[in-house]
Amino acid sequence: MKCHVIINPYSGKGRAVRVWEEVGPIFAESGWLTEVYVSRTRDITPYFRDCEAVIAIGGDGTVHQVINQAMRSSCKLPLGFIPAGTGNDLMRDLGCGDPREAARRLVEGKRRAIDVLEVTTDREVFYSVCVVGWGLFAAANQTAEKLRWLKGWRYAVAALWHILLKRVYPATLTIGDDVEEGEFITIFACNTIHTGRGMKLAPRARIDDGLMNLVIIKNDRRTTLLNVFKQVLAGQELAGSQEDYRQIAGFDLQTQGHQVLNIDGEVKGTAPFSVRVMPGAVELLM
């Protein structure tokens, strides 16, 4: 098999380059023909040409970038991922957080189709493989980007800060024929169980069941929201009157103003927006 290997040199503070040095021999010993590209730009279009598969080494940001390119490309190639970032949430769901184990699975050539979430805003369409968040979920991610000195704690600290601020967001949520208008704290749709360095936001999520797991948290007391926060940190399924957990195929959110979105950990796009599941849209080598 001829494949192009894309290495994100910024993933895991340079870890991706070292990971390839570890796993490269596995591909060579299996007879794979690899062309390696260290990509420092977001334009990875050329790497989807003249090959039979694309393999990316990096974290969740790299996965997001490659998935979006694959969905827009006319070349429908199987994709492979080798974890080398700080989160690696997709790979956690696949039960493959070790780079060498991921490489061994890749060279076996087995394939698996996974769902992708299509996010449509008033200006652009994005694709997500992990999570799409609005409200507190997106605002906390913006804050976390300013707290990188806290390393792995930055997401928890940012979320706690925004819970204490308790900003509410008026919106109209439409799921099929069900329309709900009110004040929300946050709404996020998960395609994977894990989000944000291994937090289990959607324990029932499956990446190939044709459904997203929508978590709706409405306006409530800070003590109640803190309890939700503790459940998330403990990896427990959310349970209580203040949140609503649904498995659905799509939804639409109309908002007052244009709040930012969190798409796979990337701050991009703005509400209002809609999300729908694209079943089996991407084929993985795994």
CSV table of C-alpha atoms in Angstrom, one decimal:
chain,number,residue,atom,x,y,z
A,1,MET,CA,0.0,0.0,0.0
A,2,LYS,CA,1.3,3.4,-0.9
A,3,CYS,CA,0.4,6.1,1.7
A,4,HIS,CA,1.2,9.6,2.5
A,5,VAL,CA,2.1,10.3,6.1
A,6,ILE,CA,1.3,13.8,7.5
A,7,ILE,CA,3.2,14.8,10.6
A,8,ASN,CA,2.1,17.8,12.6
A,9,PRO,CA,5.4,19.0,14.2
A,10,TYR,CA,3.5,21.1,16.8
A,11,SER,CA,1.5,18.2,18.2
A,12,GLY,CA,2.5,17.2,21.8
A,13,LYS,CA,5.3,19.8,21.7
A,14,GLY,CA,7.1,18.0,18.9
A,15,ARG,CA,6.2,14.5,20.0
A,16,ALA,CA,4.7,13.6,16.5
A,17,VAL,CA,8.2,13.6,14.9
A,18,ARG,CA,9.6,11.3,17.5
A,19,VAL,CA,6.5,9.0,17.2
A,20,TRP,CA,7.2,8.6,13.5
A,21,GLU,CA,10.8,7.6,14.3
A,22,GLU,CA,9.3,4.9,16.5
A,23,VAL,CA,6.6,3.5,14.2
A,24,GLY,CA,8.2,4.1,10.8
A,25,PRO,CA,10.0,0.7,10.9
A,26,ILE,CA,6.6,-1.1,11.4
A,27,PHE,CA,5.4,0.2,8.0
A,28,ALA,CA,8.7,-0.6,6.3
A,29,GLU,CA,8.7,-4.1,7.6
A,30,SER,CA,5.1,-4.6,6.4
A,31,GLY,CA,6.0,-3.6,2.9
A,32,TRP,CA,4.1,-0.3,2.9
A,33,LEU,CA,5.4,2.5,0.7
A,34,THR,CA,5.4,5.7,2.7
A,35,GLU,CA,6.0,9.3,1.7
A,36,VAL,CA,6.4,11.5,4.8
A,37,TYR,CA,5.4,15.2,5.0
A,38,VAL,CA,6.0,17.4,7.9
A,39,SER,CA,3.2,19.9,7.5
A,40,ARG,CA,3.5,23.3,9.1
A,41,THR,CA,0.4,24.7,7.3
A,42,ARG,CA,-3.3,24.0,7.4
A,43,ASP,CA,-3.4,23.4,3.6
A,44,ILE,CA,-3.0,19.6,3.3
A,45,THR,CA,-4.8,19.3,0.0
A,46,PRO,CA,-1.7,18.1,-2.0
A,47,TYR,CA,-1.3,15.1,0.4
A,48,PHE,CA,-4.6,13.6,-0.8
A,49,ARG,CA,-3.3,13.0,-4.3
A,50,ASP,CA,-1.4,10.0,-5.9
A,51,CYS,CA,-1.7,7.7,-2.9
A,52,GLU,CA,-4.0,4.9,-1.6
A,53,ALA,CA,-4.3,6.1,2.0
A,54,VAL,CA,-3.5,9.1,4.2
A,55,ILE,CA,-2.1,8.6,7.7
A,56,ALA,CA,-1.8,11.5,10.1
A,57,ILE,CA,0.4,11.7,13.3
A,58,GLY,CA,-0.8,14.2,15.8
A,59,GLY,CA,-3.5,15.1,18.3
A,60,ASP,CA,-7.2,15.9,18.0
A,61,GLY,CA,-6.5,19.1,16.1
A,62,THR,CA,-4.7,17.1,13.4
A,63,VAL,CA,-7.6,14.6,13.3
A,64,HIS,CA,-10.0,17.5,12.8
A,65,GLN,CA,-7.9,19.0,10.0
A,66,VAL,CA,-7.6,15.7,8.1
A,67,ILE,CA,-11.3,14.8,8.5
A,68,ASN,CA,-12.3,18.2,7.1
A,69,GLN,CA,-10.0,17.8,4.2
A,70,ALA,CA,-11.2,14.3,3.5
A,71,MET,CA,-14.8,15.4,3.5
A,72,ARG,CA,-14.1,18.2,1.0
A,73,SER,CA,-11.8,16.1,-1.2
A,74,SER,CA,-13.0,14.3,-4.4
A,75,CYS,CA,-10.4,11.6,-3.5
A,76,LYS,CA,-12.2,9.3,-1.0
A,77,LEU,CA,-9.2,7.6,0.7
A,78,PRO,CA,-9.1,5.5,3.8
A,79,LEU,CA,-7.5,7.4,6.7
A,80,GLY,CA,-5.3,6.3,9.5
A,81,PHE,CA,-4.3,8.1,12.7
A,82,ILE,CA,-1.4,7.6,15.1
A,83,PRO,CA,-1.8,9.5,18.4
A,84,ALA,CA,0.8,12.0,19.3
A,85,GLY,CA,-1.1,14.9,20.9
A,86,THR,CA,-2.3,15.8,24.4
A,87,GLY,CA,-5.9,14.7,24.0
A,88,ASN,CA,-6.3,12.0,21.4
A,89,ASP,CA,-10.0,11.6,22.1
A,90,LEU,CA,-10.9,9.7,18.9
A,91,MET,CA,-8.1,7.2,19.6
A,92,ARG,CA,-9.3,6.7,23.1
A,93,ASP,CA,-12.7,5.8,21.8
A,94,LEU,CA,-11.0,3.3,19.4
A,95,GLY,CA,-9.1,1.8,22.4
A,96,CYS,CA,-5.8,2.6,20.8
A,97,GLY,CA,-3.9,5.3,22.7
A,98,ASP,CA,-0.5,3.7,22.1
A,99,PRO,CA,1.3,4.8,18.9
A,100,ARG,CA,3.0,1.5,18.2
A,101,GLU,CA,-0.3,-0.4,18.7
A,102,ALA,CA,-2.0,2.1,16.3
A,103,ALA,CA,0.7,1.5,13.7
A,104,ARG,CA,0.4,-2.3,14.0
A,105,ARG,CA,-3.4,-2.0,13.5
A,106,LEU,CA,-2.9,0.2,10.5
A,107,VAL,CA,-0.7,-2.1,8.6
A,108,GLU,CA,-3.2,-5.0,9.1
A,109,GLY,CA,-5.3,-3.1,6.6
A,110,LYS,CA,-8.7,-3.6,8.3
A,111,ARG,CA,-11.2,-0.9,7.6
A,112,ARG,CA,-14.0,0.7,9.7
A,113,ALA,CA,-16.5,3.3,8.7
A,114,ILE,CA,-17.3,6.0,11.2
A,115,ASP,CA,-19.8,8.8,11.5
A,116,VAL,CA,-19.0,12.5,11.0
A,117,LEU,CA,-21.0,15.5,12.2
A,118,GLU,CA,-21.8,18.1,9.6
A,119,VAL,CA,-21.9,21.6,11.2
A,120,THR,CA,-23.7,24.2,9.0
A,121,THR,CA,-23.4,27.9,10.0
A,122,ASP,CA,-24.6,30.9,8.1
A,123,ARG,CA,-21.1,31.3,6.4
A,124,GLU,CA,-19.5,27.9,6.2
A,125,VAL,CA,-19.8,24.2,6.7
A,126,PHE,CA,-17.4,22.3,9.1
A,127,TYR,CA,-17.0,18.7,9.9
A,128,SER,CA,-16.5,17.2,13.4
A,129,VAL,CA,-15.6,13.7,14.5
A,130,CYS,CA,-15.6,14.3,18.3
A,131,VAL,CA,-17.7,17.2,19.6
A,132,VAL,CA,-19.6,20.4,18.7
A,133,GLY,CA,-20.2,22.8,21.6
A,134,TRP,CA,-22.0,26.1,22.2
A,135,GLY,CA,-22.5,28.3,25.2
A,136,LEU,CA,-20.3,27.6,28.2
A,137,PHE,CA,-18.7,24.7,26.4
A,138,ALA,CA,-17.3,27.0,23.7
A,139,ALA,CA,-16.6,30.0,26.0
A,140,ALA,CA,-14.6,27.8,28.4
A,141,ASN,CA,-12.5,26.5,25.5
A,142,GLN,CA,-11.6,30.1,24.5
A,143,THR,CA,-10.5,30.8,28.1
A,144,ALA,CA,-8.5,27.6,28.2
A,145,GLU,CA,-6.4,28.7,25.3
A,146,LYS,CA,-5.2,31.6,27.5
A,147,LEU,CA,-4.3,29.3,30.3
A,148,ARG,CA,-1.9,26.9,28.6
A,149,TRP,CA,0.6,27.5,31.4
A,150,LEU,CA,-1.8,25.3,33.5
A,151,LYS,CA,-1.2,22.4,31.1
A,152,GLY,CA,-3.8,19.6,31.6
A,153,TRP,CA,-5.7,21.5,34.2
A,154,ARG,CA,-6.6,24.5,32.0
A,155,TYR,CA,-9.9,23.0,30.7
A,156,ALA,CA,-11.1,22.2,34.2
A,157,VAL,CA,-10.1,25.6,35.5
A,158,ALA,CA,-11.7,27.4,32.6
A,159,ALA,CA,-15.0,25.4,32.9
A,160,LEU,CA,-15.1,26.1,36.6
A,161,TRP,CA,-14.6,29.8,36.1
A,162,HIS,CA,-17.5,30.0,33.5
A,163,ILE,CA,-19.8,28.0,35.8
A,164,LEU,CA,-19.2,30.6,38.5
A,165,LEU,CA,-19.9,33.4,36.0
A,166,LYS,CA,-23.0,31.5,35.0
A,167,ARG,CA,-23.8,33.3,31.7
A,168,VAL,CA,-27.0,32.3,30.1
A,169,TYR,CA,-27.7,32.1,26.4
A,170,PRO,CA,-31.3,32.7,25.0
A,171,ALA,CA,-31.9,30.4,22.1
A,172,THR,CA,-34.5,28.2,20.2
A,173,LEU,CA,-33.6,24.5,19.9
A,174,THR,CA,-35.3,22.4,17.3
A,175,ILE,CA,-35.1,18.6,17.2
A,176,GLY,CA,-37.4,17.3,14.5
A,177,ASP,CA,-40.9,18.5,15.4
A,178,ASP,CA,-39.8,19.4,19.0
A,179,VAL,CA,-39.1,23.1,19.4
A,180,GLU,CA,-37.9,24.5,22.8
A,181,GLU,CA,-37.2,28.2,23.5
A,182,GLY,CA,-35.5,29.3,26.6
A,183,GLU,CA,-32.3,30.1,28.4
A,184,PHE,CA,-29.4,27.6,28.2
A,185,ILE,CA,-26.0,27.3,29.9
A,186,THR,CA,-24.6,25.1,27.2
A,187,ILE,CA,-25.4,22.6,24.5
A,188,PHE,CA,-23.0,20.1,23.0
A,189,ALA,CA,-23.2,17.3,20.6
A,190,CYS,CA,-20.8,14.3,21.0
A,191,ASN,CA,-19.8,11.8,18.4
A,192,THR,CA,-17.2,10.2,20.8
A,193,ILE,CA,-17.4,9.3,24.4
A,194,HIS,CA,-14.2,11.2,25.3
A,195,THR,CA,-13.7,15.0,24.9
A,196,GLY,CA,-11.0,17.3,26.2
A,197,ARG,CA,-8.2,15.1,27.3
A,198,GLY,CA,-10.3,12.1,28.2
A,199,MET,CA,-13.4,13.5,29.9
A,200,LYS,CA,-16.3,11.2,29.4
A,201,LEU,CA,-19.0,13.7,28.3
A,202,ALA,CA,-21.1,11.1,26.5
A,203,PRO,CA,-20.7,7.6,27.9
A,204,ARG,CA,-23.3,6.1,25.5
A,205,ALA,CA,-21.7,7.6,22.4
A,206,ARG,CA,-20.7,5.3,19.6
A,207,ILE,CA,-18.8,6.6,16.5
A,208,ASP,CA,-20.6,4.3,14.1
A,209,ASP,CA,-24.3,4.2,15.3
A,210,GLY,CA,-25.7,7.0,13.1
A,211,LEU,CA,-26.5,9.1,16.1
A,212,MET,CA,-25.0,12.0,18.0
A,213,ASN,CA,-25.3,12.4,21.8
A,214,LEU,CA,-26.8,15.8,22.6
A,215,VAL,CA,-26.4,17.2,26.1
A,216,ILE,CA,-28.5,20.2,27.0
A,217,ILE,CA,-27.8,22.1,30.2
A,218,LYS,CA,-30.4,24.7,31.1
A,219,ASN,CA,-30.2,27.7,33.4
A,220,ASP,CA,-30.0,26.5,37.0
A,221,ARG,CA,-28.3,27.3,40.3
A,222,ARG,CA,-24.5,27.3,40.5
A,223,THR,CA,-24.5,24.5,43.0
A,224,THR,CA,-26.4,22.3,40.6
A,225,LEU,CA,-24.0,23.2,37.7
A,226,LEU,CA,-21.1,22.4,39.9
A,227,ASN,CA,-22.6,19.0,40.5
A,228,VAL,CA,-22.7,18.5,36.8
A,229,PHE,CA,-19.1,19.5,36.6
A,230,LYS,CA,-18.1,17.0,39.2
A,231,GLN,CA,-20.0,14.2,37.3
A,232,VAL,CA,-18.1,15.1,34.2
A,233,LEU,CA,-14.7,15.0,35.9
A,234,ALA,CA,-15.6,11.6,37.5
A,235,GLY,CA,-16.5,10.2,34.0
A,236,GLN,CA,-20.1,9.6,35.1
A,237,GLU,CA,-23.2,9.8,32.9
A,238,LEU,CA,-25.0,13.1,33.5
A,239,ALA,CA,-28.1,12.6,35.5
A,240,GLY,CA,-30.5,15.3,36.9
A,241,SER,CA,-33.3,17.6,36.2
A,242,GLN,CA,-31.0,20.4,34.9
A,243,GLU,CA,-29.7,18.5,31.9
A,244,ASP,CA,-31.2,16.6,29.0
A,245,TYR,CA,-29.3,13.8,27.3
A,246,ARG,CA,-30.6,12.7,23.9
A,247,GLN,CA,-29.4,10.4,21.1
A,248,ILE,CA,-30.5,12.0,17.8
A,249,ALA,CA,-29.7,12.4,14.2
A,250,GLY,CA,-29.7,16.2,14.0
A,251,PHE,CA,-30.8,19.6,15.5
A,252,ASP,CA,-31.0,23.3,14.7
A,253,LEU,CA,-30.1,26.1,17.1
A,254,GLN,CA,-31.3,29.7,16.5
A,255,THR,CA,-29.6,32.2,18.8
A,256,GLN,CA,-29.6,35.9,19.6
A,257,GLY,CA,-26.3,37.1,18.3
A,258,HIS,CA,-23.4,35.2,16.9
A,259,GLN,CA,-21.6,33.2,19.7
A,260,VAL,CA,-18.5,31.2,18.8
A,261,LEU,CA,-18.5,27.4,18.6
A,262,ASN,CA,-16.1,24.7,19.8
A,263,ILE,CA,-15.6,22.1,17.1
A,264,ASP,CA,-13.3,19.3,18.1
A,265,GLY,CA,-11.4,21.7,20.4
A,266,GLU,CA,-11.1,24.3,17.7
A,267,VAL,CA,-12.7,27.7,18.1
A,268,LYS,CA,-14.4,28.2,14.8
A,269,GLY,CA,-17.7,29.1,13.3
A,270,THR,CA,-20.6,30.9,15.1
A,271,ALA,CA,-24.2,30.3,16.0
A,272,PRO,CA,-26.9,30.1,14.8
A,273,PHE,CA,-26.0,26.7,13.4
A,274,SER,CA,-27.3,23.2,12.7
A,275,VAL,CA,-25.7,19.8,13.1
A,276,ARG,CA,-26.6,16.5,11.4
A,277,VAL,CA,-25.0,13.0,11.5
A,278,MET,CA,-23.4,11.7,8.3
A,279,PRO,CA,-23.4,7.9,8.9
A,280,GLY,CA,-20.3,6.1,7.9
A,281,ALA,CA,-18.9,9.1,6.1
A,282,VAL,CA,-15.2,8.4,6.7
A,283,GLU,CA,-13.4,5.1,6.3
A,284,LEU,CA,-10.6,4.4,8.9
A,285,LEU,CA,-7.7,2.0,8.7
A,286,MET,CA,-8.0,0.5,12.2
